[in-house]
Short mmCIF file of C-alpha atoms and ligand atoms in Angstrom, two decimals:
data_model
loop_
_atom_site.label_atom_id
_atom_site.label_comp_id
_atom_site.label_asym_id
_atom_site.label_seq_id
_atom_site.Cartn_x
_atom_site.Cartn_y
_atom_site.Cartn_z
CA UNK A 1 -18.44 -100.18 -45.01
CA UNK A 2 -15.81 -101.06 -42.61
CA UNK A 3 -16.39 -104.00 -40.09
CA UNK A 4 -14.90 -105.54 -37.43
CA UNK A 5 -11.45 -105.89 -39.81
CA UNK A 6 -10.90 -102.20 -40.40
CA UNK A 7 -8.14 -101.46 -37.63
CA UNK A 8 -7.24 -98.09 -38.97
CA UNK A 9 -8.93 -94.83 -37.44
CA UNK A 10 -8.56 -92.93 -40.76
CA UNK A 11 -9.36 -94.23 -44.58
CA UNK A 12 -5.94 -96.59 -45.43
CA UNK A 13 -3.78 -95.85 -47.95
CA UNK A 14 -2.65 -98.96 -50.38
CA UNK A 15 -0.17 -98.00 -53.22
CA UNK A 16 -1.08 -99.49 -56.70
CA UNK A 17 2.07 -100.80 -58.34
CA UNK A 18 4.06 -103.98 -58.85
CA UNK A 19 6.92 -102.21 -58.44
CA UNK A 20 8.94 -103.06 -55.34
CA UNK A 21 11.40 -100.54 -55.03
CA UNK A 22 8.64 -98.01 -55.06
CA UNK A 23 7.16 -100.22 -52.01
CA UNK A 24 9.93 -100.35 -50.18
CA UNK A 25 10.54 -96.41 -50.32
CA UNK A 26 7.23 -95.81 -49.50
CA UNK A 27 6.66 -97.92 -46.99
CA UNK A 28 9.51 -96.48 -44.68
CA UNK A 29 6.83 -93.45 -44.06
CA UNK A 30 5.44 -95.97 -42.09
CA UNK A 31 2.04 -94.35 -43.73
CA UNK A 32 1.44 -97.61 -46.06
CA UNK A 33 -1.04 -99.99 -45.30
CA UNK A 34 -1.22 -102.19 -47.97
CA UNK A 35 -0.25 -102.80 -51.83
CA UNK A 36 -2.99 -103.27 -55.01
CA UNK A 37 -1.24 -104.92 -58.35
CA UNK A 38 -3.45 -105.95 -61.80
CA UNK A 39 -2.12 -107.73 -64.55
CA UNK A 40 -1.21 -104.32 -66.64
CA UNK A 41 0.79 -103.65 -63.58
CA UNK A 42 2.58 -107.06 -63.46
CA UNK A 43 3.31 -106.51 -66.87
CA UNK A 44 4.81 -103.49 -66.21
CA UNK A 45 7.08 -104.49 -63.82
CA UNK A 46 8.34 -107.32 -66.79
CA UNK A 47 8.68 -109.73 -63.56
CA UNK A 48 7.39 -112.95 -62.49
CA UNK A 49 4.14 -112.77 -60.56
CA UNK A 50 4.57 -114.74 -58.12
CA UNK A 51 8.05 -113.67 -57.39
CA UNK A 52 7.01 -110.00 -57.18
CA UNK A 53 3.92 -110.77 -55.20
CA UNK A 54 6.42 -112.62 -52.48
CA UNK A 55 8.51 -110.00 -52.60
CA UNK A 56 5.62 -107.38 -51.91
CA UNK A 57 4.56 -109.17 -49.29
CA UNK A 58 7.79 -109.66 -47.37
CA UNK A 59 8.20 -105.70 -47.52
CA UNK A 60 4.02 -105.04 -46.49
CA UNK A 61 2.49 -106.12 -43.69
CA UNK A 62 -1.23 -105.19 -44.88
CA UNK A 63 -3.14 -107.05 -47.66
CA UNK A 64 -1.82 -107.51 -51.16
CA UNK A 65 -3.75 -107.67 -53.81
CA UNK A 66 -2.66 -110.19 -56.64
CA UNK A 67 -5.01 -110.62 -58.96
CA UNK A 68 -6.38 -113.69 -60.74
CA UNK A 69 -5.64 -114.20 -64.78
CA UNK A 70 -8.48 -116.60 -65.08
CA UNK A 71 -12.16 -115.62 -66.11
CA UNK A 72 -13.78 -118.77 -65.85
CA UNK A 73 -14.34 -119.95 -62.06
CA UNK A 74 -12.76 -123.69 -61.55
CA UNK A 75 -9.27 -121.59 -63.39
CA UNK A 76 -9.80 -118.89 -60.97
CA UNK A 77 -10.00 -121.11 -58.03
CA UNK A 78 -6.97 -123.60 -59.22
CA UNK A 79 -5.01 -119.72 -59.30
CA UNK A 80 -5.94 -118.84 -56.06
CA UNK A 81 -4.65 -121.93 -54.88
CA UNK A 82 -1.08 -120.37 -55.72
CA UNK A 83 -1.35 -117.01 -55.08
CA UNK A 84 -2.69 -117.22 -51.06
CA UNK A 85 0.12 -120.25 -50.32
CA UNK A 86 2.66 -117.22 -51.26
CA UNK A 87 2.11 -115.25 -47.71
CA UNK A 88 -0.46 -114.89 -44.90
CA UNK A 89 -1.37 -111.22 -46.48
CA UNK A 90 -1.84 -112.24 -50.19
CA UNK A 91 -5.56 -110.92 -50.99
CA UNK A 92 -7.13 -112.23 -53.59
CA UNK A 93 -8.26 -110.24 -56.63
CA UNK A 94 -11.27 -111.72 -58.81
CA UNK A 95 -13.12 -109.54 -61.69
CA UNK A 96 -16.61 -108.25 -61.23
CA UNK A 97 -18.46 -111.47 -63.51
CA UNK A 98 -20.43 -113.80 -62.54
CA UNK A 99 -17.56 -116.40 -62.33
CA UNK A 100 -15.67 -113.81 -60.35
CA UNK A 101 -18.34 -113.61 -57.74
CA UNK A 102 -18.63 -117.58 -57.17
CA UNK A 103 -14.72 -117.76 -56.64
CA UNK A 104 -15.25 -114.48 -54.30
CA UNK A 105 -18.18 -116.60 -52.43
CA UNK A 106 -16.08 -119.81 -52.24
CA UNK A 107 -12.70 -118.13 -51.18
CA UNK A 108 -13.96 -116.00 -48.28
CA UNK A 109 -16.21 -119.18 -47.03
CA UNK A 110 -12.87 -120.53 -46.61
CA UNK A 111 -11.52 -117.44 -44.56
CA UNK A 112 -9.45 -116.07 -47.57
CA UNK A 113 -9.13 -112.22 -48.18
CA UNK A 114 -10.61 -110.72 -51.41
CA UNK A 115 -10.90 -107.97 -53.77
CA UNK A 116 -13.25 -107.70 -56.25
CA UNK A 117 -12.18 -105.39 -58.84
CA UNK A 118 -13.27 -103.32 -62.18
CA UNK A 119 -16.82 -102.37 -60.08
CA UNK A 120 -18.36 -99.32 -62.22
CA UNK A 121 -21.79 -99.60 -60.88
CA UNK A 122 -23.96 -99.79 -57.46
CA UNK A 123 -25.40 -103.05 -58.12
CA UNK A 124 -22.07 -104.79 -58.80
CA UNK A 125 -20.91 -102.90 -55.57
CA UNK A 126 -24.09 -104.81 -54.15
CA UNK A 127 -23.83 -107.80 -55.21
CA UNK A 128 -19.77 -108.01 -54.69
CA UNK A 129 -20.82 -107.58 -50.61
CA UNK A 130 -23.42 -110.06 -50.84
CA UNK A 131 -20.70 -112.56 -52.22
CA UNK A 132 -18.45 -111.77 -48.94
CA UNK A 133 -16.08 -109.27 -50.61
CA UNK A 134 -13.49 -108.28 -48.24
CA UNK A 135 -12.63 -105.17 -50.69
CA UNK A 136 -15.10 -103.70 -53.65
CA UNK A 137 -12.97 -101.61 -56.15
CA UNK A 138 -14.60 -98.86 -57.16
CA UNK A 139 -12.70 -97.40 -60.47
CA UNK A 140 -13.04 -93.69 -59.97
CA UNK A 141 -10.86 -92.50 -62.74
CA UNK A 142 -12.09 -94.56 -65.56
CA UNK A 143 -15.33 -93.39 -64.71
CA UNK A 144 -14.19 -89.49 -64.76
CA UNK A 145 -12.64 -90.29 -68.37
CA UNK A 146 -15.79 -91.27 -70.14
CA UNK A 147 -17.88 -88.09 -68.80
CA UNK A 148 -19.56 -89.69 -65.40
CA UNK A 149 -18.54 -88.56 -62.12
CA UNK A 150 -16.39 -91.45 -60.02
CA UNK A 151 -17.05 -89.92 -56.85
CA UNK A 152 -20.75 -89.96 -57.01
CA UNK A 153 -20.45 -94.19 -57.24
CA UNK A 154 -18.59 -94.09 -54.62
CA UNK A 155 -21.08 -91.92 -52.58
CA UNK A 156 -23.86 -94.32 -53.42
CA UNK A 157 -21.66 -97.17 -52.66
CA UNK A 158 -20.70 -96.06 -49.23
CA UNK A 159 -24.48 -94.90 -48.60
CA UNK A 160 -26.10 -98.66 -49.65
CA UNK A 161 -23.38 -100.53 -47.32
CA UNK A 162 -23.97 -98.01 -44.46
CA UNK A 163 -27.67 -99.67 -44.31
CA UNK A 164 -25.84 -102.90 -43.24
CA UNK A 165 -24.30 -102.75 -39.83
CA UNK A 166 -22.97 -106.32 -40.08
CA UNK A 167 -21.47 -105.60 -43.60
CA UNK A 168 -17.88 -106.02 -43.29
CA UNK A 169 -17.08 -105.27 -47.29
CA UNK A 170 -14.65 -102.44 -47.35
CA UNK A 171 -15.36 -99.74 -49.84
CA UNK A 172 -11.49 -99.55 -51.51
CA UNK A 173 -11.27 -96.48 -53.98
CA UNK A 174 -9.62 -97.63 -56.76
CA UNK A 175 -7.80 -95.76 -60.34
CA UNK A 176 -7.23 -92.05 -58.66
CA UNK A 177 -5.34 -90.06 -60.76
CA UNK A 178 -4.49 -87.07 -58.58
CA UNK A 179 -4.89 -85.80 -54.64
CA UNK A 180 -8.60 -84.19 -54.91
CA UNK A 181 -9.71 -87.56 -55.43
CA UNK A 182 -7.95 -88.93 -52.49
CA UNK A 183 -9.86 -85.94 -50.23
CA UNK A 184 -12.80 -86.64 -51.77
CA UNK A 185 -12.95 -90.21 -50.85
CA UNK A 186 -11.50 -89.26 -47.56
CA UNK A 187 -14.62 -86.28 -47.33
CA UNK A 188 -17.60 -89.61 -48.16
CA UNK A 189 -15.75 -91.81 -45.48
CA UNK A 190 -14.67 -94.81 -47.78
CA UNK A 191 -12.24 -97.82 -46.11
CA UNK A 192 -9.24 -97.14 -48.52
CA UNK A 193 -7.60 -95.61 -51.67
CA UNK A 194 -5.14 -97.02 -53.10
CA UNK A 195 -3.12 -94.37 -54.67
CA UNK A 196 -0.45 -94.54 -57.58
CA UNK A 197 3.20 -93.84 -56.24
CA UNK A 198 3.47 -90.16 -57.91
CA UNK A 199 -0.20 -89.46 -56.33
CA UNK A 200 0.99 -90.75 -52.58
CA UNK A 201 4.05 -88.59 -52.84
CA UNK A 202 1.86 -85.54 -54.08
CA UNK A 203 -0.23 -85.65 -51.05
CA UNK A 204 2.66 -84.18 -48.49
CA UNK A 205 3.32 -81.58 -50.65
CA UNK A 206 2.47 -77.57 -51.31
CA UNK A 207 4.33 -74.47 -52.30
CA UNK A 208 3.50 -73.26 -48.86
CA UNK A 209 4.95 -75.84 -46.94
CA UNK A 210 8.41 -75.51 -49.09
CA UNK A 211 8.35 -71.37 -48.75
CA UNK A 212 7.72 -71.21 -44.70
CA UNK A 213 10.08 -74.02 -44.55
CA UNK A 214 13.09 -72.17 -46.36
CA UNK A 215 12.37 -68.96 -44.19
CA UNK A 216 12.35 -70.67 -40.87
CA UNK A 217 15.75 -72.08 -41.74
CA UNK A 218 17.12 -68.88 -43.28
CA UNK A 219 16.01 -67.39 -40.00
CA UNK A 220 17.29 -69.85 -38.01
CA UNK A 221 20.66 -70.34 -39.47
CA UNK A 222 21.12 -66.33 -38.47
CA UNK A 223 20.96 -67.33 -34.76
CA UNK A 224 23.67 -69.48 -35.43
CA UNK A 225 22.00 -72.04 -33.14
CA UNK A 226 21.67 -75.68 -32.84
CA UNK A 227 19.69 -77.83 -31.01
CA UNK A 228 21.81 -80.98 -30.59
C1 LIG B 1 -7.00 -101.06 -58.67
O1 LIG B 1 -6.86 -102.00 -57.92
C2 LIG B 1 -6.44 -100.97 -60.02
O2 LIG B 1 -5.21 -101.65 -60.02
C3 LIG B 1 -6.12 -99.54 -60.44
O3 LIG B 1 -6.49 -98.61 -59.45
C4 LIG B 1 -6.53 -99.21 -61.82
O4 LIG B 1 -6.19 -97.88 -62.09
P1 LIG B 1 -6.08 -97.29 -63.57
O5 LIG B 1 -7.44 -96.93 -64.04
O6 LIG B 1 -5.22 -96.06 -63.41
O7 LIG B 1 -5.42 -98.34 -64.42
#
């Protein structure tokens, strides 16, 4: 559960893409507080990693996520090496193995930020705080899409770390595929989603909100006011 690091009153809101545009119109709300990326995203983007990672980092002030391509450790760490010399806020992103968790162990000794990614379990949730995990990604989607409820890991994830008061691993709600899930993370008190750019935008919106607002201007236009 959040420690000491977690600034933000409210669960934080990362977006999960590679793609910078996206960022940067995004982060005007002024609502972003950090970016996730994974290979498959990378390779969307059809950029150079470490060019789009420098870029993402110039437009965010909040961690970054840029994931290693490695899986065995001394690869991992020589990977690392690159990806935190590209800005202050790179966070590094290591898969849930057992050569994941050394580099994990290693890299925050040494005061670097991590994520520990592709976590479909309590026990790798567990064991990803015990090797100094900054983040623990939690993949609530993939876990909806073959029959097991997401949220319910996260739940038990939230509930184990909550035993530790000096834990400082922050539960980071990872592949959400629409706003309940957002709500529902919000609802068990995890650290941070990070949200896909369609899924961020859907969260200001409802047919409500875009009905009132049409009738208070129609009304408003027939006082043929203005207020500057
Ligand atoms: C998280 O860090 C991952 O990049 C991401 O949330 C995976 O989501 P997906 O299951 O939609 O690919």
């Amino acid at each position: 559960m959040a420690g000491p690091n977690n600034e933000s009153p409210i669960m934080k809101f990362f977006v999960d893409t590679a793609d910078t545009a996206e960022i940067k119109s995004l982060a005007e709300s002024g609502l972003l507080d950090g970016v996730t990326t994974n290979p498959s995203l990378i390779a969307k983007s059809g950029r150079n990693i470490l060019e789009v990672i420098r870029e993402i980092c110039a437009i965010v002030d909040g961690p970054v996520s840029a994931e290693v391509a490695a899986t065995d450790y001394e690869q991992m760490m020589r990977e690392a090496a690159v990806l935190k010399k590209l800005a202050p806020n790179v966070c590094v992103k290591l898969p849930l193995t057992p050569d994941g968790l050394r580099a994990c162990k290693t890299l925050s000794g040494e005061g670097v930020q991590t994520n520990v990614t592709l976590c479909f379990s309590a026990a790798q949730a567990l064991i990803a705080a015990k090797a100094g995990a900054t983040f623990i990604s939690p993949f609530v989607g993939r876990l909806d899409d073959i029959g097991q409820d997401g949220m319910e890991l996260i739940a038990e994830i939230v509930d184990i770390y909550s035993n530790y008061a000096a834990l400082e691993t922050q539960v980071l709600v990872a592949s959400i595929r629409h706003p309940i899930h957002v709500t529902a993370a919000a609802k068990i008190g995890a650290d941070v989603a990070t949200l896909p750019p369609n899924v961020l935008r859907m969260l200001y919106h409802h047919p409500l909100t875009d009905k009132g607002l049409a009738g208070f201007l129609k009304d408003w236009q027939a006082t043929g006011q203005s207020i500057v």
